[in-house]
XYZ file of C-alpha atoms in Angstrom:
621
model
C 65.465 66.643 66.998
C 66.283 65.191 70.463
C 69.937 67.326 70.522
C 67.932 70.839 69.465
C 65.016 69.691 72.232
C 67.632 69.437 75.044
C 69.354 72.514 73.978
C 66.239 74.252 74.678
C 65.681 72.576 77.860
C 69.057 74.060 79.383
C 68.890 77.261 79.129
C 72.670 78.938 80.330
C 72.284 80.731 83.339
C 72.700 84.614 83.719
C 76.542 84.221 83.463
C 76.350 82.964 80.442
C 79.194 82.297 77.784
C 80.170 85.705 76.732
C 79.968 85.664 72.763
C 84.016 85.804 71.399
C 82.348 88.507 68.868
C 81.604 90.935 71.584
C 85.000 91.424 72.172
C 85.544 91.890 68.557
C 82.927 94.681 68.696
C 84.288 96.283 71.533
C 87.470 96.398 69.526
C 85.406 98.380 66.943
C 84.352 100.813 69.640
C 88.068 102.064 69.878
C 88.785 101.080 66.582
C 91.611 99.401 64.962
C 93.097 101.761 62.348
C 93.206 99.581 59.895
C 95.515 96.408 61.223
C 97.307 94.839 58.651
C 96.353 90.718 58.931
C 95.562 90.207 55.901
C 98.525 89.187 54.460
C 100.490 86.899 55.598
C 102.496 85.398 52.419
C 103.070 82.305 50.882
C 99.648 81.234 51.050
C 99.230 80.845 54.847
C 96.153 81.438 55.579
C 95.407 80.018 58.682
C 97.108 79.468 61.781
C 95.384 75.872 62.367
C 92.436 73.220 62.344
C 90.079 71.459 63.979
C 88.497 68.855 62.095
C 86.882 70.433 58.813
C 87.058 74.118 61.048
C 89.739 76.596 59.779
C 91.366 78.806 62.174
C 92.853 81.887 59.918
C 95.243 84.190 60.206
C 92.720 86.994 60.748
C 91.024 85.677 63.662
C 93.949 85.125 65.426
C 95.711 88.143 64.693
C 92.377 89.999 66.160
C 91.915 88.050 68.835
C 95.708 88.072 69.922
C 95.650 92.092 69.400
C 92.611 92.414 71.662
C 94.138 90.330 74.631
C 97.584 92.708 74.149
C 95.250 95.904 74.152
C 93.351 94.661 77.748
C 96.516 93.677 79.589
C 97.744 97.188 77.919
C 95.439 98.648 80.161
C 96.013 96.932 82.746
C 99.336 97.866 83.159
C 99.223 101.043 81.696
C 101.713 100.556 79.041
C 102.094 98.763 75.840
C 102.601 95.210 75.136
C 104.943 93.755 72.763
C 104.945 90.320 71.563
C 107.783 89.235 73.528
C 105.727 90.460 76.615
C 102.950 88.382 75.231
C 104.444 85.633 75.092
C 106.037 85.575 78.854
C 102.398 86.410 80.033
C 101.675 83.477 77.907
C 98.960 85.249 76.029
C 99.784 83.614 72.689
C 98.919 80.282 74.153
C 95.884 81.681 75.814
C 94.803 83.032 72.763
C 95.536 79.440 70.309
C 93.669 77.954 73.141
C 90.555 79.832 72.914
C 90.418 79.790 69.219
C 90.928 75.871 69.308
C 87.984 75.423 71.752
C 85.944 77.653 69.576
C 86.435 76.223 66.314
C 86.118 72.366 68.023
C 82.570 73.705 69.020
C 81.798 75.033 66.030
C 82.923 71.963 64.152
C 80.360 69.915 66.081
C 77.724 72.574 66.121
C 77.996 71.959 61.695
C 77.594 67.938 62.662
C 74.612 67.970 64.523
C 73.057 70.823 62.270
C 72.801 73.601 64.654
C 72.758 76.980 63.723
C 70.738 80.537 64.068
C 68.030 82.333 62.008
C 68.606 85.026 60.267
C 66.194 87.252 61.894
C 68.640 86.638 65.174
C 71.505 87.552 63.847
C 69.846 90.847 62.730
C 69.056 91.590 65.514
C 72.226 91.509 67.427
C 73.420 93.499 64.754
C 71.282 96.684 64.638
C 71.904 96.318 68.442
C 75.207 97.148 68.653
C 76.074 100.622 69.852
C 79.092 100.532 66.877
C 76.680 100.261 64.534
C 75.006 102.908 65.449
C 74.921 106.155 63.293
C 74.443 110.094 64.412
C 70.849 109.256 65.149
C 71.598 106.835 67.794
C 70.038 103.763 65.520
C 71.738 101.337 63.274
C 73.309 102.780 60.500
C 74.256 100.445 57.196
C 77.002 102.622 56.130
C 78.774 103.026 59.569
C 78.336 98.984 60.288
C 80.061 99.135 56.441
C 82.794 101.531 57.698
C 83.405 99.697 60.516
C 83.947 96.403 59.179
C 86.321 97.739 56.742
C 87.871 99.517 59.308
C 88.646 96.129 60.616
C 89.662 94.389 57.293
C 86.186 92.304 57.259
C 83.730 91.663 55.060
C 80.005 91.944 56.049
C 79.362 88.127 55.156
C 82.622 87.346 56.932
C 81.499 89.297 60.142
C 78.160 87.603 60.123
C 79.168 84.532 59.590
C 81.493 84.804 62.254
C 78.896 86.059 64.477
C 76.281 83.135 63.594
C 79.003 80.833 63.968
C 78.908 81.810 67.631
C 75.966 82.473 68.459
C 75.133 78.745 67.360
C 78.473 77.537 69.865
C 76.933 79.727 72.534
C 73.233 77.607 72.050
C 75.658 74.654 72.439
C 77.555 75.704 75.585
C 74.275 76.276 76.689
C 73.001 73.109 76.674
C 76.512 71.576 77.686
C 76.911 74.018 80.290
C 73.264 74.541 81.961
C 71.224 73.449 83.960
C 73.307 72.691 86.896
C 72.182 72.311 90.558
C 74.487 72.751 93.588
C 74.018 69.450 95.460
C 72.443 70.597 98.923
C 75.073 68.565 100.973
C 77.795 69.785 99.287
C 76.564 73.538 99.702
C 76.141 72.862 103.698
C 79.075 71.162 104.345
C 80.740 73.884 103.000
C 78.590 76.603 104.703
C 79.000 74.832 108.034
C 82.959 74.474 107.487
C 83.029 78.364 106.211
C 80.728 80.341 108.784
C 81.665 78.051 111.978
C 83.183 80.452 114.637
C 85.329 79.605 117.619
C 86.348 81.948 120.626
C 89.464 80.926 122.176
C 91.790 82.246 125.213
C 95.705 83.524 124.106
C 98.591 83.685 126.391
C 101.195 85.177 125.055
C 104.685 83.463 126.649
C 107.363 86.422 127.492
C 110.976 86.203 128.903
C 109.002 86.958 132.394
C 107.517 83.582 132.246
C 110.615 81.534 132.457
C 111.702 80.110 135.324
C 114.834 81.424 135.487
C 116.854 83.933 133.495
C 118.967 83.360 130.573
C 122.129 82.508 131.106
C 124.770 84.894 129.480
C 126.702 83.195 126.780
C 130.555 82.195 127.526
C 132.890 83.404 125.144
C 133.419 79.769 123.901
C 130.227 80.014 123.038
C 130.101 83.212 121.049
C 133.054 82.163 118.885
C 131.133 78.522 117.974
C 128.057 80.712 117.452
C 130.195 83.039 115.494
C 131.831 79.979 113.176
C 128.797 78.280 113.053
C 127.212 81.187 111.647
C 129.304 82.793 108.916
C 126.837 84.112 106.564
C 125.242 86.222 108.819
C 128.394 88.264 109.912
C 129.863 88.742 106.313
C 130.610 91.692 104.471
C 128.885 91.691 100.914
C 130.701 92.516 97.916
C 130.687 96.363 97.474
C 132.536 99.021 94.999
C 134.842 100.653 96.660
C 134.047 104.454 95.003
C 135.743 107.446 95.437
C 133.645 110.833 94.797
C 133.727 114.264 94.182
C 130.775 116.502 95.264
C 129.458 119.895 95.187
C 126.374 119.906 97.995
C 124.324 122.365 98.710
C 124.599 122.683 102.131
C 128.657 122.923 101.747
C 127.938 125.531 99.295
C 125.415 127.534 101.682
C 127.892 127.592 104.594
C 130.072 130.237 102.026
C 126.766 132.399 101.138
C 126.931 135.572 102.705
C 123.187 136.757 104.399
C 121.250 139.227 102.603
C 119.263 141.019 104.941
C 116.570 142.281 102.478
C 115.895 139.632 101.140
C 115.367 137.747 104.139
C 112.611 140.664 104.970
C 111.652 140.231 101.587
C 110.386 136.194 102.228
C 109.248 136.591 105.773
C 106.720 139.423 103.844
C 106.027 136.976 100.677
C 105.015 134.758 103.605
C 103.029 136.772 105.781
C 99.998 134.167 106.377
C 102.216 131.900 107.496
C 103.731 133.724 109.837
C 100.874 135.692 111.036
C 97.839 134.102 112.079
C 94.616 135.622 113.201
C 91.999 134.283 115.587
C 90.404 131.018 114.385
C 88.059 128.511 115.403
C 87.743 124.889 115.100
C 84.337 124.338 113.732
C 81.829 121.633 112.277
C 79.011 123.240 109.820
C 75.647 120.907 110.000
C 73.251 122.171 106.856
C 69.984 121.758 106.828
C 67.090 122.033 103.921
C 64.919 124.555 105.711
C 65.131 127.629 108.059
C 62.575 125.380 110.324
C 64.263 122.018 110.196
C 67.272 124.370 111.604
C 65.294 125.906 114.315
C 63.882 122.524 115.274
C 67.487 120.871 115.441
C 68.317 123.880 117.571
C 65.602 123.297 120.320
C 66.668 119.589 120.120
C 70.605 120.396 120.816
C 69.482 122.565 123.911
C 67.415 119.911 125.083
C 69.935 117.331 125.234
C 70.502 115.778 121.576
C 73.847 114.549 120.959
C 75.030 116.809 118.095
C 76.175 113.411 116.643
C 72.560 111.868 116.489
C 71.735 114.944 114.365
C 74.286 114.376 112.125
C 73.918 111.010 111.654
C 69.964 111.641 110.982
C 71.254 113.825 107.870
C 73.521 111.000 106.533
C 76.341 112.151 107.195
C 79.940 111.213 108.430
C 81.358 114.148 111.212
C 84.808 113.944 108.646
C 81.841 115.268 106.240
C 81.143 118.805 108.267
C 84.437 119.418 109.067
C 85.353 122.695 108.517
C 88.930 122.082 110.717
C 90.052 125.757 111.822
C 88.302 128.455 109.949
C 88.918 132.298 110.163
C 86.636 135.214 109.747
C 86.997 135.504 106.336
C 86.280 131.728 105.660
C 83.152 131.681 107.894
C 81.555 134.513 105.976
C 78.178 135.879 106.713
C 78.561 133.189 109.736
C 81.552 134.680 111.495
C 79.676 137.074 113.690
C 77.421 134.039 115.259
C 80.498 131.886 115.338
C 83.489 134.477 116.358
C 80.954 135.250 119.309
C 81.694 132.171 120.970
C 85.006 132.161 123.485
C 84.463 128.722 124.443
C 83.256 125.368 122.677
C 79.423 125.726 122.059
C 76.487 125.539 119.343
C 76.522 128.651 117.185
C 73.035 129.436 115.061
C 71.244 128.608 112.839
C 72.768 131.273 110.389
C 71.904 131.657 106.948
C 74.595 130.625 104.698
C 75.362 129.584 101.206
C 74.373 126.593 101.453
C 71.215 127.208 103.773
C 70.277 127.603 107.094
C 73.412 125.741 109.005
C 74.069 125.280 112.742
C 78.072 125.314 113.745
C 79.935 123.285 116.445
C 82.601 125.174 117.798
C 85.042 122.432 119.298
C 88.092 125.085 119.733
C 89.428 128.366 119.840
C 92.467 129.201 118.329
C 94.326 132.785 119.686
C 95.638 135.286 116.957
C 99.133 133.751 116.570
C 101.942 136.116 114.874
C 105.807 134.416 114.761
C 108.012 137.674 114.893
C 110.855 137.830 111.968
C 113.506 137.798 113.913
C 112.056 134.356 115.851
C 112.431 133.065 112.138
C 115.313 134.588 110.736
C 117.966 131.361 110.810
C 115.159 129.302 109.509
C 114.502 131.812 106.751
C 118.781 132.540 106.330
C 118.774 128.296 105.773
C 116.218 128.105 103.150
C 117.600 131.055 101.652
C 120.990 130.028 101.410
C 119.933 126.721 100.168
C 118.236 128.038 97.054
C 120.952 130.270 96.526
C 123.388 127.431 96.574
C 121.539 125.173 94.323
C 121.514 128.071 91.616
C 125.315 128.761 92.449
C 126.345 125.417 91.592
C 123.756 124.702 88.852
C 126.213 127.919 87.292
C 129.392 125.886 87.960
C 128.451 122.747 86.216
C 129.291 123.498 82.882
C 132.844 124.359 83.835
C 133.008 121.236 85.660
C 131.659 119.262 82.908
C 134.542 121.058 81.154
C 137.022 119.988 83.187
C 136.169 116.561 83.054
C 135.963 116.538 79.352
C 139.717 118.353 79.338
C 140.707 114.885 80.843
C 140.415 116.277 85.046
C 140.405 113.761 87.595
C 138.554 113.837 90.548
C 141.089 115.066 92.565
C 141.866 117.829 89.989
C 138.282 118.969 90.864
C 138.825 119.851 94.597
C 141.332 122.266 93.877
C 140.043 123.795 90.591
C 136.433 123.630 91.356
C 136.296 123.444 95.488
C 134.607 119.541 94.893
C 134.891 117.476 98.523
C 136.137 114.318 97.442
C 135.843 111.058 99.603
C 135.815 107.194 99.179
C 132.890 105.331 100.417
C 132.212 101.206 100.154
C 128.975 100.668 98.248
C 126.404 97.504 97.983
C 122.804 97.732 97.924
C 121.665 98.342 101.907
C 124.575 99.059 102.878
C 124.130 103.075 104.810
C 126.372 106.061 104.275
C 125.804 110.051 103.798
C 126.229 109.988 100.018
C 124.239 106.752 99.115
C 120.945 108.476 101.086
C 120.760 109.908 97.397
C 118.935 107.798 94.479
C 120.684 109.485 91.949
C 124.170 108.191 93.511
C 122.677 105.002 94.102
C 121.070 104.394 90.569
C 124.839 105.678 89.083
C 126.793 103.272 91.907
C 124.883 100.060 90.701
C 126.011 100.780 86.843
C 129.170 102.441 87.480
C 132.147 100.197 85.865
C 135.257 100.262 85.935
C 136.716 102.057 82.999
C 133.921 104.653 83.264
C 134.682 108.285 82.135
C 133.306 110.247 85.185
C 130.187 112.290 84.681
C 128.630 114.893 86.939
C 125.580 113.872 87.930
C 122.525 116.074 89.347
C 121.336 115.126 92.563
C 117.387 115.523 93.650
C 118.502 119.002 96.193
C 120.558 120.624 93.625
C 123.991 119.240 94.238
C 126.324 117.456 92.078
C 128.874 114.442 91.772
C 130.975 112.465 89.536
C 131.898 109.421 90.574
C 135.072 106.327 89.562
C 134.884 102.945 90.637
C 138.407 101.953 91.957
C 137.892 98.599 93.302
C 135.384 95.790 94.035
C 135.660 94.481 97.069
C 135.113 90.795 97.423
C 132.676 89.196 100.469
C 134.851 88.937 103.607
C 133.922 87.686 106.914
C 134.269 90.457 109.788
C 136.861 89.365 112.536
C 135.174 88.121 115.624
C 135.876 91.197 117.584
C 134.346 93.459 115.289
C 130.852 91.796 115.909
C 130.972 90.100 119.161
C 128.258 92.483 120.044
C 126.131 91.549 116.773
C 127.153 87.661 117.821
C 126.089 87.728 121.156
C 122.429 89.370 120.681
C 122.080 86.432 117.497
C 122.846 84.548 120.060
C 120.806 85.703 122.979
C 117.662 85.791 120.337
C 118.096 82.579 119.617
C 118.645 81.165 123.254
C 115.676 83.109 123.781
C 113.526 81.530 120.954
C 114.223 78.175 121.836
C 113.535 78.730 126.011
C 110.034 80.250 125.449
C 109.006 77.911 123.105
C 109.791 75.114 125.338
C 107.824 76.989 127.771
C 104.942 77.508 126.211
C 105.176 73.202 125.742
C 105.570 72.987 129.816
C 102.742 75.952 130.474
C 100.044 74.389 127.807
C 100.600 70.688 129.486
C 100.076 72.020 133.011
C 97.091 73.466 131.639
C 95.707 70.384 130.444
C 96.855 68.944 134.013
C 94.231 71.504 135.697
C 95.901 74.620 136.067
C 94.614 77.844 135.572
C 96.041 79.249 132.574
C 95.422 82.626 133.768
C 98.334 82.355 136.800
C 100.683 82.278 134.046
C 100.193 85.801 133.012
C 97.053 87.925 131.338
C 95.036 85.649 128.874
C 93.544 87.388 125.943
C 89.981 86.902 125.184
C 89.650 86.365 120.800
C 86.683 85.484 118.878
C 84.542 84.501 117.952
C 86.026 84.551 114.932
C 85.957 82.381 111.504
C 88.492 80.677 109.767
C 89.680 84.131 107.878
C 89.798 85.945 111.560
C 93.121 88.242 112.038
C 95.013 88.402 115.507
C 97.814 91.083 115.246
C 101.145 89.975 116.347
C 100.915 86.031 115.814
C 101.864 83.839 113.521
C 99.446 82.656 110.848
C 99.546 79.144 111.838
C 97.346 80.706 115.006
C 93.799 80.486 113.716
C 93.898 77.383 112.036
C 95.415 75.427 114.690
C 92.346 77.119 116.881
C 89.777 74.807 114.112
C 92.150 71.846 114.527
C 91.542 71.791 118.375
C 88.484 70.205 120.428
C 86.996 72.553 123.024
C 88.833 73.210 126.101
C 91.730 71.760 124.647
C 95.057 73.847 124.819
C 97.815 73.958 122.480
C 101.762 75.616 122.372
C 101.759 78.159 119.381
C 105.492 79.036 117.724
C 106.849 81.410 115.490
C 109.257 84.007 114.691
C 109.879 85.784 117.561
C 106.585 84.741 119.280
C 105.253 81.639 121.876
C 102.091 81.665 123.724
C 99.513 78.864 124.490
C 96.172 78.452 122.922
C 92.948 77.483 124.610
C 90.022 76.789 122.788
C 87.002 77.945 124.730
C 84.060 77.902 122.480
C 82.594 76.275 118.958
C 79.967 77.690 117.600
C 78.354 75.870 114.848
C 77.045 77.914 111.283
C 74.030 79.512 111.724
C 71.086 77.866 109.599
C 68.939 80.129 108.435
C 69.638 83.723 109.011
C 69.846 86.105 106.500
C 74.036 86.098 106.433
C 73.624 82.059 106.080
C 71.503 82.179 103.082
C 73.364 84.725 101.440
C 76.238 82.918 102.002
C 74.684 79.362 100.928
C 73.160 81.621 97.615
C 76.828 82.789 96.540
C 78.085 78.753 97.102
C 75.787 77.261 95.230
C 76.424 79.835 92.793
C 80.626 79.306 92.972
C 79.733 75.317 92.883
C 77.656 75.809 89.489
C 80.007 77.411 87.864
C 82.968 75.187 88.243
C 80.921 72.332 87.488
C 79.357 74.116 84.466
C 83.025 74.767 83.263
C 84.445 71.687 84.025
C 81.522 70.206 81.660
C 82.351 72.176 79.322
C 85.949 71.557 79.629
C 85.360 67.800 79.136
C 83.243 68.177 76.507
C 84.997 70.427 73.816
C 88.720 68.233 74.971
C 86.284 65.327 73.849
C 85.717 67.191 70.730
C 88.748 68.309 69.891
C 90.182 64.535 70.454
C 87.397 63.251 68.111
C 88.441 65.960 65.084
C 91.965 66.208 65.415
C 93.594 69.206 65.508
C 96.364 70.544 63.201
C 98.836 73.646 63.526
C 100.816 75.336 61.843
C 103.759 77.049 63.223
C 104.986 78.819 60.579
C 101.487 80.549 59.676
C 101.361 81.521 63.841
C 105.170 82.785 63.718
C 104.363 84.799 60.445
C 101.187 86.443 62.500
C 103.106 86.965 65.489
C 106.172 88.769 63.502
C 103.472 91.469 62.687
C 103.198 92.192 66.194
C 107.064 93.224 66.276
């Protein structure tokens, strides 16, 4: 009587323990189609035990097909069981059902359990349930549950059975209180904002200028740094191509039918007057009027908008002709200079208009076009003309044609280029070369392949070309600003150690250069350009101290001006304190129930077997 008394007493709060049947339900919802886990063979009938609880094949073949079907969707493609099982979902899964069936193991020692009329109730509740009529229907919930390969008693059962572990969560798991001094040390550490001063160190603030490296210096830089000026391994590939814009060099100009696009794109080329124009509706003819007198008054168009709700992006009409504006134009077109048009009646209602621009009639004469319009032309035409020549190349490649065979017989440029990943040339700027280059071997029978503008390729790897360090001559210029960089690195950050000690000494950090002014700012603040070391060295720092900052390709010196302790008792400090004590209740609420049900479990004993959880898992192959 004392265990049911307390479970009473701590009632779970809102968040409570979701009930594992719920997600079975919502399974229902999008149904199954009839899963086979029923049978499993050879008598294996469940997957594992704790204490006198069975965990069968069923339930773990459900509850492992649910967690596939939500990361599914999360990823917005299917999961197989070897994707389970590198997301670790099968463990997940054995985990859960472990926990569950400890709890319900000591949920049957201490008696605890759910009335009937409960259970009910949950049931005609559920919106699977439900028949045409929108109310629980017996022979959908029937339908359903076969759907699912469960019986009704099993599916009750199973739901009682947690329903009762829920009660007992409950009274594990509730009824915690945030301790207050945890919840404002926290708060104080959290909201506690510092402003601090920023001078950013440049080459201008050393005292002298670097020094330009000797060439005894390059060449130890050079040896000392051999990774960094080494060739990768690449594929030496040789190519043959058919581009279009070879192709549309040959393409004779067809007059007509350069008159014939220019027409097809008339609007583009011919603009008439517009104007760039906001439309502000409003829900009467005399709120209109009213806005009106309020605009020639002095109102900020802004505040007007503002008053309605709205965003300026939202009344944006961006540059509207006649025939857009409608029954507005006339008001609108009568403007020649920026100005309030209206109110007009429109659409939408009564409507004033902004006019921020006007825009002449624009119209681009053909023959200002004409090369633009011969290019595009000529492109198109070349992409058909050599989308017509790929079958007799794919002929000649099959008749045993070598790339070279294809320059003369089908007028294919053919060139050699070094390829690795990153590595920049004319030919690789295509995917489709670069997707074919990475899986191109070396007895590969060339195949033309299509490239994203039309043009084709077939490609033969002749060589791969091992990594090879570039002589020092080739990249003294590459050595000497690696060099340089890091010269210059190592000067400014020591610096920024001589600046933020003369600092402490008394002087003004300010003659040193301009100081920013940041903050205040929390712990989570963001200062663009600095390293993320910045801010948290600024809440390591007493006030008025100063401190060198470092970091790739960045020094400065910090000064902490200001700490400004977390606010007590505004309305951003309790709301703040309200979602900590809420965080803090819930880990302690889990970790309580963590300790209890790994007490359980080590009380019962648990028991698996592998060959019943292979056998369920080979029906997800």
């Amino acid at each position: 009587m004392s265990k049911l008394t307390s479970i009473e007493h701590h009632k779970p709060k809102k968040k409570g323990t979701q009930l594992v049947f719920w997600g079975l339900v919502g399974l229902m919802a999008v149904g199954l189609g009839g899963f086979g886990v029923t049978n499993f063979g050879g008598g294996l009938s469940t997957v594992g035990s704790v204490g006198d609880r069975d965990i069968t094949t069923g339930a773990y073949a459900r509850a492992l097909q649910q967690e596939m079907r939500a990361l599914g969707a999360q990823i917005n493609q299917p999961v197989t069981m070897e994707m389970a099982k590198a997301f670790g979902l099968d463990q997940q899964v054995r985990r859960r059902l472990v926990t569950e069936a400890a709890l319900s193991n000591e949920a049957d020692r201490i008696g605890l359990s759910v009335g009937d009329a409960r259970v009910a109730r949950e049931i005609t509740g559920t919106d699977a349930f439900h028949g045409p009529s929108g109310q629980f229907d017996r022979e959908t919930y029937r339908l359903v549950l076969r759907q699912n390969n469960l019986s009704e008693g099993e599916f009750e059962t199973g739901l009682r059975e947690d329903m009762a572990r829920s009660l007992l969560q409950g009274a594990v798991g509730g009824g915690f209180i945030a301790p207050a001094q945890m919840v404002n040390t926290l708060h104080a550490y959290i909201a506690e904002r510092r402003s601090f001063g920023l001078l950013r160190v440049t080459e201008a603030n050393l005292a002298k200028p670097l020094a330009a490296p000797t060439d005894a210096e390059l060449q130890a830089w050079y040896e000392a740094h051999p990774a960094d000026f080494t060739a990768p391994e690449t594929k030496r590939i040789t190519y043959a191509a058919l581009l279009p814009q070879d192709v549309a060099a040959t393409l004779p100009a067809d007059e007509a039918a350069l008159r014939q696009l220019y027409d097809e794109r008339h609007a583009e080329f011919v603009q008439p007057e517009r104007r760039l124009v906001e439309r502000l509706v409003f829900p009467t003819a005399e709120a209109a009027a009213e806005a009106r007198k309020r605009l020639d008054a002095g109102t900020p168009f802004e505040t007007l908008v503002s008053e309605r709700g709205l965003e300026l992006a939202d009344i944006d009409l961006g540059d509207a002709s006649r025939d857009a504006l409608g029954g507005a134009a006339d008001a609108v077109f009568a403007l020649t200079e920026p100005g309030i048009a209206g109110p007009v009646e429109t659409d939408l209602g009564p409507a004033l208009f902004r006019v921020n621009g006007v825009i002449a009639a624009h119209e681009t004469p053909f023959e200002e076009v004409r090369d633009d319009l011969l290019t595009e032309y000529q492109q198109e035409a070349a992409g058909r003309a050599i989308a017509g020549r790929r079958e007799q190349i794919d002929d000649l490649l099959a008749a045993g044609a070598t790339l070279e065979d294809l320059a003369g017989e089908a007028g294919m440029k053919i060139a050699t280029v070094d390829y690795a990943p990153g590595l920049d040339s004319d030919i690789s700027g295509y995917e489709a070369f670069r997707t074919a280059a990475d899986k191109l071997q070396k007895d590969d029978f060339p195949e033309t392949i299509l490239l994203n503008d039309g043009g084709l390729l077939a490609m033969r790897l002749d060589e791969v070309v091992a990594p090879k360090l570039k002589p020092f001559e080739e990249v003294r210029d590459d050595v000497a600003e690696a060099a340089r960089k890091d010269a210059l690195t190592k000067a400014l950050a020591a610096r920024a150690t001589e600046i933020a000690k003369a600092a402490e000494e008394g002087t003004d950090l300010g003659s040193f250069g301009p100081v920013e002014d940041l903050g205040p700012m929390t712990r989570d603040g963001f200062v663009e350009g600095v390293p993320e070391t910045l801010v948290p060295a600024a809440f390591e720092m007493q006030q008025g101290a100063f401190r060198a900052i470092e970091g790739a390709d960045f020094a400065g010196v910090l000064r902490l001006d200001a700490v400004e302790p977390a606010a007590a008792d505004d309305e951003a400090a309790k709301a703040l304190k309200a979602s900590l004590s809420a965080q803090i209740e819930q880990a302690l609420s889990q970790d309580a129930l963590a300790l209890f049900s790994n007490s359980l479990m080590q009380e019962a004993g648990i028991t698996l077997n592998d060959a019943a959880i292979s056998a369920v898992q080979a029906q997800f192959q």
